[in-house]
CSV table of C-alpha atoms in Angstrom, one decimal:
chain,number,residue,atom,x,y,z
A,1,UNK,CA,-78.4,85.3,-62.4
A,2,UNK,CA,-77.9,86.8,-65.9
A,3,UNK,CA,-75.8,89.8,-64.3
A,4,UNK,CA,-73.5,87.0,-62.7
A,5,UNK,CA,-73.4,85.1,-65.9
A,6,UNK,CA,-72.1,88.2,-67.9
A,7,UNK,CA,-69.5,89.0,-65.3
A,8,UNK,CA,-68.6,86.0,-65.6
A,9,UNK,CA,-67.9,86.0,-68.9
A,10,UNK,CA,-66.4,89.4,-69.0
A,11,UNK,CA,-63.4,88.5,-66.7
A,12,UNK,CA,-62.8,85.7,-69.1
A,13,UNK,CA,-63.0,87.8,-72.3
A,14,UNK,CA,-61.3,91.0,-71.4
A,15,UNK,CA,-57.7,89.1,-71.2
A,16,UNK,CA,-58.4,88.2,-74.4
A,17,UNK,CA,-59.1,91.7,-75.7
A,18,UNK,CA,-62.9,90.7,-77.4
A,19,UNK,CA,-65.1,93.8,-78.0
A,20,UNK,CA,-67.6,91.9,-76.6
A,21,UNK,CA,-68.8,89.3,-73.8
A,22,UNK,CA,-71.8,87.4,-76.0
A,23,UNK,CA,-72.3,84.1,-74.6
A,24,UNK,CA,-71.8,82.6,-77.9
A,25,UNK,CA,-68.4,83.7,-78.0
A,26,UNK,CA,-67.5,81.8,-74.8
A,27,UNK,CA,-69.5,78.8,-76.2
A,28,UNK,CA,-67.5,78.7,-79.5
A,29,UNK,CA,-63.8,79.4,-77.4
A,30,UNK,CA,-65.4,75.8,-75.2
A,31,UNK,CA,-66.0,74.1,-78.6
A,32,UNK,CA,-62.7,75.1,-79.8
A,33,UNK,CA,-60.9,74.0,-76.4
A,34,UNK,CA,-62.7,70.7,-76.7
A,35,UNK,CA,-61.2,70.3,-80.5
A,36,UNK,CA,-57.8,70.7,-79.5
A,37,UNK,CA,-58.2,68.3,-76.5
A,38,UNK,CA,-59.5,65.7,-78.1
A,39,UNK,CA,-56.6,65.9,-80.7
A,40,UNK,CA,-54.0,66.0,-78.0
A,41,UNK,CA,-55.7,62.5,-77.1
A,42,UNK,CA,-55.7,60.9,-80.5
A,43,UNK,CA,-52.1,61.7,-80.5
A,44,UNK,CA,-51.3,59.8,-77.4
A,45,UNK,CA,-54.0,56.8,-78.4
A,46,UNK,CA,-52.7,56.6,-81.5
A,47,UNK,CA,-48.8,57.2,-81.5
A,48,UNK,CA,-46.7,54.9,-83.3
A,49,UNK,CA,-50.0,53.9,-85.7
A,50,UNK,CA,-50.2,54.7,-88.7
A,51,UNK,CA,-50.5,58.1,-89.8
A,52,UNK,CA,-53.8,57.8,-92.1
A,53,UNK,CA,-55.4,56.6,-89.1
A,54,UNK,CA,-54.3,59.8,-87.5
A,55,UNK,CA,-54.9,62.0,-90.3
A,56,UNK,CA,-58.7,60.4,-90.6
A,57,UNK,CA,-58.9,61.3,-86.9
A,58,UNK,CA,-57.6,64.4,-87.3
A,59,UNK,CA,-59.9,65.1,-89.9
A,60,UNK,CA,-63.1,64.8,-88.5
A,61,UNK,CA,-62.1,66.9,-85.2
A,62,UNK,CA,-61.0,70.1,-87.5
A,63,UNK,CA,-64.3,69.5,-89.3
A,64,UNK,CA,-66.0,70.6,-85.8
A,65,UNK,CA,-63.9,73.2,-85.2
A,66,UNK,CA,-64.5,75.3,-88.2
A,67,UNK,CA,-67.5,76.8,-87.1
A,68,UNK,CA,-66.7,78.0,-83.4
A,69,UNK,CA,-63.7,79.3,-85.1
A,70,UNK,CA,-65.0,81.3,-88.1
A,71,UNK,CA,-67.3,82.8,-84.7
A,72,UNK,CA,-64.4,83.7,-82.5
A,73,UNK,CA,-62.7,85.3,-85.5
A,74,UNK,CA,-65.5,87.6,-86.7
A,75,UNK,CA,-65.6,88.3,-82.8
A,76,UNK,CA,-62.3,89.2,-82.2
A,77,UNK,CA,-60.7,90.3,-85.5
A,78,UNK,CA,-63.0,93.7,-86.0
A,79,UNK,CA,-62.0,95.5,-82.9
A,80,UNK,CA,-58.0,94.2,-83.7
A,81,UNK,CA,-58.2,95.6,-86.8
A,82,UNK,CA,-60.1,98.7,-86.6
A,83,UNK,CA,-57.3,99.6,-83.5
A,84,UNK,CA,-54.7,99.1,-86.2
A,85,UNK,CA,-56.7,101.5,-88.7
A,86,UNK,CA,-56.8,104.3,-86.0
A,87,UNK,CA,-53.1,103.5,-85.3
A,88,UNK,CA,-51.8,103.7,-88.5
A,89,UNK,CA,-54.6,106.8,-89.8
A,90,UNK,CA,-53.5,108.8,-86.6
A,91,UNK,CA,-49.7,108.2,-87.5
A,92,UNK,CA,-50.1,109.3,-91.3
A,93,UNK,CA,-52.1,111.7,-90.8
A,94,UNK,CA,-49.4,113.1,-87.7
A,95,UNK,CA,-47.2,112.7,-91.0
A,96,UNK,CA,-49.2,114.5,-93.4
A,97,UNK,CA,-49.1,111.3,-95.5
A,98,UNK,CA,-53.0,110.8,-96.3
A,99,UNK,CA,-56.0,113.5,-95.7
A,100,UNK,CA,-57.6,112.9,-92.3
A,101,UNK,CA,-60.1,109.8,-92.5
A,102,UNK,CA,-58.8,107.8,-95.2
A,103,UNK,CA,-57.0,105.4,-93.8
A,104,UNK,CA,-60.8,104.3,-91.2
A,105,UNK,CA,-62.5,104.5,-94.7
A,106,UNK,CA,-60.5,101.3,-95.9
A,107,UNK,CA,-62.3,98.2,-96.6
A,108,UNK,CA,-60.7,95.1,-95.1
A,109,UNK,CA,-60.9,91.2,-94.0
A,110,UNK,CA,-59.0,89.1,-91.6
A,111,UNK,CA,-59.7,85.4,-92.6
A,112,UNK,CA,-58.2,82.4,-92.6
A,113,UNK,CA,-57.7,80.5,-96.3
A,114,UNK,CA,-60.1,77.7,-94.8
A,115,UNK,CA,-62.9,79.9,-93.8
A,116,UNK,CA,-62.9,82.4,-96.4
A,117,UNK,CA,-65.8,80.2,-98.0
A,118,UNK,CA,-68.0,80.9,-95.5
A,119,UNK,CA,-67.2,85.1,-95.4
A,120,UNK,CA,-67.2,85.9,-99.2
A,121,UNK,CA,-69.1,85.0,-102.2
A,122,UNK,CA,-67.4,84.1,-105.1
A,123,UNK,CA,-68.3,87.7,-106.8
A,124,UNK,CA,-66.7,89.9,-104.5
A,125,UNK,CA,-63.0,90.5,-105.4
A,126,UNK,CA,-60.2,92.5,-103.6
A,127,UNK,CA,-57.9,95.0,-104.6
A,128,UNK,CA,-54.8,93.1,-103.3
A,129,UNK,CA,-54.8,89.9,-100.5
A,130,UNK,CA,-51.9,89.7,-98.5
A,131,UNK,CA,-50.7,85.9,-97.4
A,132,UNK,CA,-48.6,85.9,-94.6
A,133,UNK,CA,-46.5,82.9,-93.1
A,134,UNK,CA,-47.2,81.7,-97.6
A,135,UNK,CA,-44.2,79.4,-96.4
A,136,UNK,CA,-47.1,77.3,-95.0
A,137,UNK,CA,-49.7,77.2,-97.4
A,138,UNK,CA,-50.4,74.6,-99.8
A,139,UNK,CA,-51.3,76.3,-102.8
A,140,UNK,CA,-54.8,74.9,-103.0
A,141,UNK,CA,-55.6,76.3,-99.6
A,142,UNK,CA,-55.2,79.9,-101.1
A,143,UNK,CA,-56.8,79.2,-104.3
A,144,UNK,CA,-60.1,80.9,-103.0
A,145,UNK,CA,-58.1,83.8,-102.1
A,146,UNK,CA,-56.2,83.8,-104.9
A,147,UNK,CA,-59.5,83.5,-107.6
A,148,UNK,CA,-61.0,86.9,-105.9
A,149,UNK,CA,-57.9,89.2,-106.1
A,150,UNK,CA,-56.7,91.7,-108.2
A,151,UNK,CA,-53.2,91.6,-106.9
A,152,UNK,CA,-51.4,89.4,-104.5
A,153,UNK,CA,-48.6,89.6,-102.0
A,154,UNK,CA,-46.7,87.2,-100.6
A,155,UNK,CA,-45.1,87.0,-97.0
A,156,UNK,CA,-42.8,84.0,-95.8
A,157,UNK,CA,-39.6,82.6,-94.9
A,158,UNK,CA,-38.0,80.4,-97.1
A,159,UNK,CA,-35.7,79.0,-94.6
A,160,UNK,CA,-39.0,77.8,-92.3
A,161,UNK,CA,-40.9,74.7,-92.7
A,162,UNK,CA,-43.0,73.4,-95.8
A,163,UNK,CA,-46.7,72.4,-95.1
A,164,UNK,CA,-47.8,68.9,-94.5
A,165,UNK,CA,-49.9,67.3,-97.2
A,166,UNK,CA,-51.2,64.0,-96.8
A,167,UNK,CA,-52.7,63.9,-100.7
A,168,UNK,CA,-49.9,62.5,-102.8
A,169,UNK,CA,-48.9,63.9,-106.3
A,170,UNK,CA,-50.2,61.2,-107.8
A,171,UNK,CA,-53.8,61.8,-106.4
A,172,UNK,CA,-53.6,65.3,-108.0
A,173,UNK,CA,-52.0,64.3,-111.6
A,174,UNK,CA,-55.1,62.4,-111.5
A,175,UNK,CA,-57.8,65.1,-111.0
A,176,UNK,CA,-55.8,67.2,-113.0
A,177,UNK,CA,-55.9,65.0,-116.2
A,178,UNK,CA,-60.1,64.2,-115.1
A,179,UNK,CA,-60.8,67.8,-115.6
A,180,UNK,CA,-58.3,68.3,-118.7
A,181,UNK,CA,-55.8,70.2,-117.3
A,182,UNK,CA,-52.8,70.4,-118.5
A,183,UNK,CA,-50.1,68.5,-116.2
A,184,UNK,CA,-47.0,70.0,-118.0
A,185,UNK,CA,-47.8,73.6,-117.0
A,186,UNK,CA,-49.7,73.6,-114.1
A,187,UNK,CA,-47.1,71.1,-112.1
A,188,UNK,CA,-45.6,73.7,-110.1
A,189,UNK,CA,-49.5,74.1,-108.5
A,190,UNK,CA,-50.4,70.2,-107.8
A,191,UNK,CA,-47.4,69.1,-106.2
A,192,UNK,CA,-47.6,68.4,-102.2
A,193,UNK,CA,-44.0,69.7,-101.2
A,194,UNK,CA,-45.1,72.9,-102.6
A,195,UNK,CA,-45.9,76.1,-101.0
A,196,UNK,CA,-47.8,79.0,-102.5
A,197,UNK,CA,-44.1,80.9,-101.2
A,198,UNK,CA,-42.4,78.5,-103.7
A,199,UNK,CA,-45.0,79.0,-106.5
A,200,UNK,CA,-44.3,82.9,-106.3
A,201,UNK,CA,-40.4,82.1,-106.1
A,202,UNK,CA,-41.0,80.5,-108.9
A,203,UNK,CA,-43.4,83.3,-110.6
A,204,UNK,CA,-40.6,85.6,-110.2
A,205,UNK,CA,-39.0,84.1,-113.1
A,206,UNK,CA,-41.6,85.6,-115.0
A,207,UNK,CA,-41.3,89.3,-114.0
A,208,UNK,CA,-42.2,90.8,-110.3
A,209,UNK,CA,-40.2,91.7,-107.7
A,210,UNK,CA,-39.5,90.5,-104.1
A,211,UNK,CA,-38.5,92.9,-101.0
A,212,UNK,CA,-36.8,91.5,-98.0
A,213,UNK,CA,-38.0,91.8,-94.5
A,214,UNK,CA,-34.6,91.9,-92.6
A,215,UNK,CA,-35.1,93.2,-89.5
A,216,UNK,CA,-35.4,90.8,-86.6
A,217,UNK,CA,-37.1,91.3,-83.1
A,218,UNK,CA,-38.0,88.1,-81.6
A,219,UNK,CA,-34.9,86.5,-80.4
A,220,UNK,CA,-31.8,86.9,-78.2
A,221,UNK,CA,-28.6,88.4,-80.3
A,222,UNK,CA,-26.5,85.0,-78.9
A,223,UNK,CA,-29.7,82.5,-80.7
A,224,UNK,CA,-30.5,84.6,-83.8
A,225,UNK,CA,-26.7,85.0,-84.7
A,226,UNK,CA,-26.6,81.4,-85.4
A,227,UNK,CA,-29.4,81.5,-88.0
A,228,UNK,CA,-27.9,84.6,-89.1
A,229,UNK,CA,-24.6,82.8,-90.2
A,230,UNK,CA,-26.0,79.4,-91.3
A,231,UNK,CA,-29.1,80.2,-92.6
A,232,UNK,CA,-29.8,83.9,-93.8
A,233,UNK,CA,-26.2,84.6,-95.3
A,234,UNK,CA,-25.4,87.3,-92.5
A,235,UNK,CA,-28.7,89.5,-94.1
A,236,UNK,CA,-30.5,89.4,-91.2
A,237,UNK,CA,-30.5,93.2,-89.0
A,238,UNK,CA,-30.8,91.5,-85.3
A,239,UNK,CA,-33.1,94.5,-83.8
A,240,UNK,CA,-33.2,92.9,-80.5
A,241,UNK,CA,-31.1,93.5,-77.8
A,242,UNK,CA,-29.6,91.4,-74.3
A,243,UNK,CA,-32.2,91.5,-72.2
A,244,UNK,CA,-32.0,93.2,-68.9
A,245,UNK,CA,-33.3,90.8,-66.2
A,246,UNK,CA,-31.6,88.3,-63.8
A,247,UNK,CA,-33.2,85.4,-65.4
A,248,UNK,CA,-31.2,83.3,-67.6
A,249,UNK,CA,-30.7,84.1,-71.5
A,250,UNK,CA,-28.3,83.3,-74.4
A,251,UNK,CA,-27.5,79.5,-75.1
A,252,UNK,CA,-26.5,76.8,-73.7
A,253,UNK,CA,-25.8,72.9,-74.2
A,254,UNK,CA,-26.7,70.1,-72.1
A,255,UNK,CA,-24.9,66.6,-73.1
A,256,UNK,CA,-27.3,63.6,-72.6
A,257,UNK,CA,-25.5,60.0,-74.3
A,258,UNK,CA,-28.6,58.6,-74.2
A,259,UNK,CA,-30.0,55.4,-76.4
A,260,UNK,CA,-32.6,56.5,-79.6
A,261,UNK,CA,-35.7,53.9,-79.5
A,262,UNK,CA,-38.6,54.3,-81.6
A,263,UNK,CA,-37.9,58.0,-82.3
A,264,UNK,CA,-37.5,58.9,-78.9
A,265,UNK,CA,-34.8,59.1,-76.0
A,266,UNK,CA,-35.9,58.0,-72.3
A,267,UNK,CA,-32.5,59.7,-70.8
A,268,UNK,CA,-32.9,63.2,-73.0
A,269,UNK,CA,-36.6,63.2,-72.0
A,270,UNK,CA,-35.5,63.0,-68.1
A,271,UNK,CA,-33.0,65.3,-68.4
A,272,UNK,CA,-35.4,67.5,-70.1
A,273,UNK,CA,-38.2,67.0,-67.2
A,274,UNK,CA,-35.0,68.2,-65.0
A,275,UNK,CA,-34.1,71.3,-67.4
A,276,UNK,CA,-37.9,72.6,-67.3
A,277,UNK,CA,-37.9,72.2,-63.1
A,278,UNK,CA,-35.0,74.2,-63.0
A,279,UNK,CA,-36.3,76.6,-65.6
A,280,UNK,CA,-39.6,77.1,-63.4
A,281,UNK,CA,-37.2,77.5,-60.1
A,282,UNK,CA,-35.3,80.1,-61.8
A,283,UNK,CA,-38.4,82.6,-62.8
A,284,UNK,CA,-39.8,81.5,-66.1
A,285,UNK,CA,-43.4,80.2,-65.6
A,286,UNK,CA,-45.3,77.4,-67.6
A,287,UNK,CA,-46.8,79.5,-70.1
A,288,UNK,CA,-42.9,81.1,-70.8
A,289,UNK,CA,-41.7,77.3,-71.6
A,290,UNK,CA,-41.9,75.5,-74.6
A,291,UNK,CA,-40.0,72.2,-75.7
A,292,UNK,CA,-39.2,71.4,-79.4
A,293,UNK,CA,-38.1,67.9,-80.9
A,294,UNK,CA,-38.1,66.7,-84.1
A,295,UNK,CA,-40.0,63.2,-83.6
A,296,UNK,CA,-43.9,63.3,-82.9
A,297,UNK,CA,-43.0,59.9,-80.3
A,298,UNK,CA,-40.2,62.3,-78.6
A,299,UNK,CA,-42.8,64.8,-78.1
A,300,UNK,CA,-45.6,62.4,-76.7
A,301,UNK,CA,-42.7,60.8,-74.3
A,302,UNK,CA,-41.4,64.6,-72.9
A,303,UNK,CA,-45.4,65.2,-72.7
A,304,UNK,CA,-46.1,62.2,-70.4
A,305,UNK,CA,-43.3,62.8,-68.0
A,306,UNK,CA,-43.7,66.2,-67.5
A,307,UNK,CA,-47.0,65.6,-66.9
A,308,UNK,CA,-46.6,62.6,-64.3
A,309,UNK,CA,-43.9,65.2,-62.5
A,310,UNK,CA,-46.7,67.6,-61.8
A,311,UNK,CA,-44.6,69.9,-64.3
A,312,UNK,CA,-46.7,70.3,-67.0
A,313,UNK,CA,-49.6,72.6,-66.1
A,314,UNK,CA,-49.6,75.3,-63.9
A,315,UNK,CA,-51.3,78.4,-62.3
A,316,UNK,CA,-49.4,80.0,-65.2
A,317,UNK,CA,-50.6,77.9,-68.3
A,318,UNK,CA,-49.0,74.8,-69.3
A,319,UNK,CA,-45.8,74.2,-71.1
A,320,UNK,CA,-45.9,73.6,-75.0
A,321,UNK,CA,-44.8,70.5,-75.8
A,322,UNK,CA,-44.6,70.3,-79.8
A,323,UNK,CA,-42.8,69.3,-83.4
A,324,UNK,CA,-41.3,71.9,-85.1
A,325,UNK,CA,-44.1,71.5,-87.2
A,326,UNK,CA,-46.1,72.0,-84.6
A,327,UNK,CA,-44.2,74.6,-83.2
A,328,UNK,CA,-43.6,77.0,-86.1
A,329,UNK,CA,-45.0,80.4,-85.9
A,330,UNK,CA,-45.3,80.0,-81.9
A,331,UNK,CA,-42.8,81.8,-79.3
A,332,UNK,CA,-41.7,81.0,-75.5
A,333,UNK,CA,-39.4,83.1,-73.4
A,334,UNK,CA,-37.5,79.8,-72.7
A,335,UNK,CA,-37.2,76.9,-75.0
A,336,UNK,CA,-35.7,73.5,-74.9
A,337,UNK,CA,-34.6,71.7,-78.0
A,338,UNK,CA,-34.5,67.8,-77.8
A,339,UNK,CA,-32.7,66.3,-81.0
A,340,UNK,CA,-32.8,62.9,-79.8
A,341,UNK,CA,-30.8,61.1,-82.6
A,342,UNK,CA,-27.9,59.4,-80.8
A,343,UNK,CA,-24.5,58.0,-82.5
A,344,UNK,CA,-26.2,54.1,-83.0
A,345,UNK,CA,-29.1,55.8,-84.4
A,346,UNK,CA,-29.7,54.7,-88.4
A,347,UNK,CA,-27.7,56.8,-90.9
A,348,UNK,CA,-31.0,57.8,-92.8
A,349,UNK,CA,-32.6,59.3,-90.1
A,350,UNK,CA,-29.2,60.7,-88.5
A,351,UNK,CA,-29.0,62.3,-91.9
A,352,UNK,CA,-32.4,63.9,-92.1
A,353,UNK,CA,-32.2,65.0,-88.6
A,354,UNK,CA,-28.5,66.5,-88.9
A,355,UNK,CA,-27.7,67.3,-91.9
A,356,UNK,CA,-30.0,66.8,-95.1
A,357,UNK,CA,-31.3,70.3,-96.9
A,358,UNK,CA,-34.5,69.8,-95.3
A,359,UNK,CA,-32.6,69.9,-92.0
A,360,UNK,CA,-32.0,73.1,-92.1
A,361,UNK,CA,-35.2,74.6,-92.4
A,362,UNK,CA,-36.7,72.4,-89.2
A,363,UNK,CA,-33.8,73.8,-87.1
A,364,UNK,CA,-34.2,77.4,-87.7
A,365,UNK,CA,-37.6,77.0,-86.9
A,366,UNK,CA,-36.7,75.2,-83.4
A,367,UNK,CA,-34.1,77.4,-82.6
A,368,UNK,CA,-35.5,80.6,-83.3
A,369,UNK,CA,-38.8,80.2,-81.0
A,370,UNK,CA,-36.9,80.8,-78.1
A,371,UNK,CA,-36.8,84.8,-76.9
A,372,UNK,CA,-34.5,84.8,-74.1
A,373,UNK,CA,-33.1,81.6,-73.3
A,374,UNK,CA,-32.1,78.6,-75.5
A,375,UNK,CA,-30.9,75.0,-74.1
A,376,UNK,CA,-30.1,72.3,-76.6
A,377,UNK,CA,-30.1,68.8,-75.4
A,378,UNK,CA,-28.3,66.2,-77.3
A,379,UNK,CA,-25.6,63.6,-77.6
A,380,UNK,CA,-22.4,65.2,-79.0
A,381,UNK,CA,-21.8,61.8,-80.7
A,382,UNK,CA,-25.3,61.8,-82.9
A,383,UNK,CA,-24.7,65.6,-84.1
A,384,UNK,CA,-23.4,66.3,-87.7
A,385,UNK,CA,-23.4,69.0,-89.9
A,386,UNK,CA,-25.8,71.7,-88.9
A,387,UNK,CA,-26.4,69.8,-85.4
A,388,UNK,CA,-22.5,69.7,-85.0
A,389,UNK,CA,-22.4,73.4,-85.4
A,390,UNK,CA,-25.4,74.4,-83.3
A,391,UNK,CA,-23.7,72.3,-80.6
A,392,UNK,CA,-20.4,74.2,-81.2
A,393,UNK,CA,-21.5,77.9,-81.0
A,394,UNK,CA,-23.9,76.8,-78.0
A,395,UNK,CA,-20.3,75.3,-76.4
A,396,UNK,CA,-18.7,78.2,-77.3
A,397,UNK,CA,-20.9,81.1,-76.3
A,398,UNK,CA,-22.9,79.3,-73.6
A,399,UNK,CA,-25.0,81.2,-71.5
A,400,UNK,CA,-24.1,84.1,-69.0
A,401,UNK,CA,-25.2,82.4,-66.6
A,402,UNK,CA,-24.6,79.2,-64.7
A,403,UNK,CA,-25.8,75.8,-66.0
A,404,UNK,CA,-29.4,74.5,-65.8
């Protein structure tokens, strides 16, 4: 029975590239399954409630995840990162860049910001921590990092999404002035639009120096060009090339005049449901698809009908339906972006959508999770300003193939 057991478990592992098949490991990857279903739930029970309800919901299930998580990652992270050590030691070494050995004699840590509590003590400090996707992190999540280094570097994207803080400024100012601190100077820190990327923007000021990472290998030439030109002043260097496969790729724009209603669009989500079957007929599988929107109750309504289709899970995986919020830092072959927002909808939230500053940042991020193959879904009449010219190099390029 026990050599079933760890069979078992082995064939579940190995995909997954653990160094080893412990039964605690496949406990902690069940707890961690059961966190995010759960959450998936809450978001369906509670939509359209009030968001401290959800956050307080929210709460308690990352609470329980934690711990199967900090497991997994101790599991998984010393095999990934001693392969990168050998990598990189046998390429310097082939270089003559470093004496054989050095690089395997290296002391390092994978962690997240939130777990790091529970990996180091307070007295051990590090040469230099590297934060990657900063443009994320609140700057109180890092603080623990941040308290144990001797130098810190800072990776992000300033044209990607800021983090979600549910504490409001006013709830710092407070603590701030309980433990005599000094609001004036440390205001850049406390505030909840703020990043730990836009604190060392801001740092820069100050001396230090920034480097840009230009090169580009995730998306198609056709859907990075766009960012390229709206977003990254033309600095990008696109490294990826057209892809070489019959499947579809590029861009391509699907008009839906639909009617907006609570943040969501009943006639874009069908015509989604219809994009994704003819997506899955054409080659892509579930686990290749993802759909983006900028409304949570979009999201929840594209969700249901895929799901009452049959379209939504799969041999494959299942599609990911998502926020950009959700969505940032993810990748799918094939992705769909709803924008819902139709020409009755209210000029504040047409605005915010379309066109405000903060606009820009969640449409890079939708746009640029799709690798191959990008399909925007929208009502000519709701676009404006960066919408209006997404919709416009979509027309105009469109995708070498034939509609979806």
């Amino acid at each position: 029975m026990q050599d079933g057991m760890k069979l078992e478990h082995y064939r579940f592992l190995e995909p997954l590239a653990f160094s080893d098949h412990r039964v605690d490991v496949c406990q902690s990857l069940h707890l961690i399954c059961n966190s995010y279903i759960r959450l998936r739930q809450i978001e369906t029970e509670l939509a359209g409630q009030s968001e401290g309800r959800f956050l307080d919901q929210w709460g308690k299930i990352e609470a329980k995840r934690m711990g199967p998580s900090r497991a997994l990652l101790s599991a998984s992270s010393s095999r990934t990162l001693s392969t990168y050590a050998r990598q990189w030691s046998e390429r310097l070494e082939a270089r003559g860049t470093l004496p054989a050995g050095y690089v395997a004699k290296m002391n390092t840590l994978a962690t997240t910001s939130l777990s790091v509590r529970g990996k180091v003590d307070l007295k051990t400090r590090f040469d230099v921590v590297i934060i990657d996707e900063a443009s994320q992190s609140t700057i109180q999540s890092v603080l623990p990092l941040l308290y144990r280094a001797k130098r810190c570097i800072v990776i992000g994207d300033e044209r990607q999404l800021q983090p979600i803080n549910a504490t409001e400024d006013v709830t710092y100012y407070s603590n701030m002035r309980r433990f005599n601190l000094c609001c004036d100077e440390m205001g850049s820190w406390v505030s909840k639009a703020s990043s730990i990327l836009s604190l060392a923007q801001h740092k820069l000021d100050d001396g230090g120096s920034y480097v840009m990472l230009r090169d580009h290998h995730r998306c198609h030439p056709k859907i990075i060009e766009f960012s390229n030109r709206e977003f990254y002043d033309r600095m990008l260097r696109i490294k990826t090339h057209p892809v070489n496969t019959d499947r579809r790729h590029g861009v391509q724009w699907c008009e839906v005049d639909g009617v907006f209603d609570d943040k969501s669009n009943q006639l874009e989500s069908e015509k989604i449901t219809n994009v994704v079957r003819r997506l899955l007929e054409c080659g892509f599988v579930h686990e290749e698809i993802g759909v983006v929107t900028p409304f949570r109750n979009q999201k929840h309504l594209i969700q249901n009908m895929l799901k009452q289709k049959g379209l939504l899970d799969g041999n494959n995986g299942t599609i990911q339906v998502d926020t950009a919020h959700g969505f940032q830092g993810g990748e799918r072959d094939a992705m769909v972006y709803s924008l819902v927002v139709t020409a009755d909808t209210n000029h504040g939230t047409r605005h915010w959508a379309n066109a405000a500053p903060g606009a820009a940042n969640l449409i890079n991020v939708a746009i640029t999770r799709a690798k191959q193959f990008l399909i925007v879904v929208g009502s000519s009449a709701g676009t404006s300003g960066y919408t209006q010219r997404l919709r416009e190099w979509c027309t105009r390029l469109e995708a070498e193939t034939t509609d979806v």
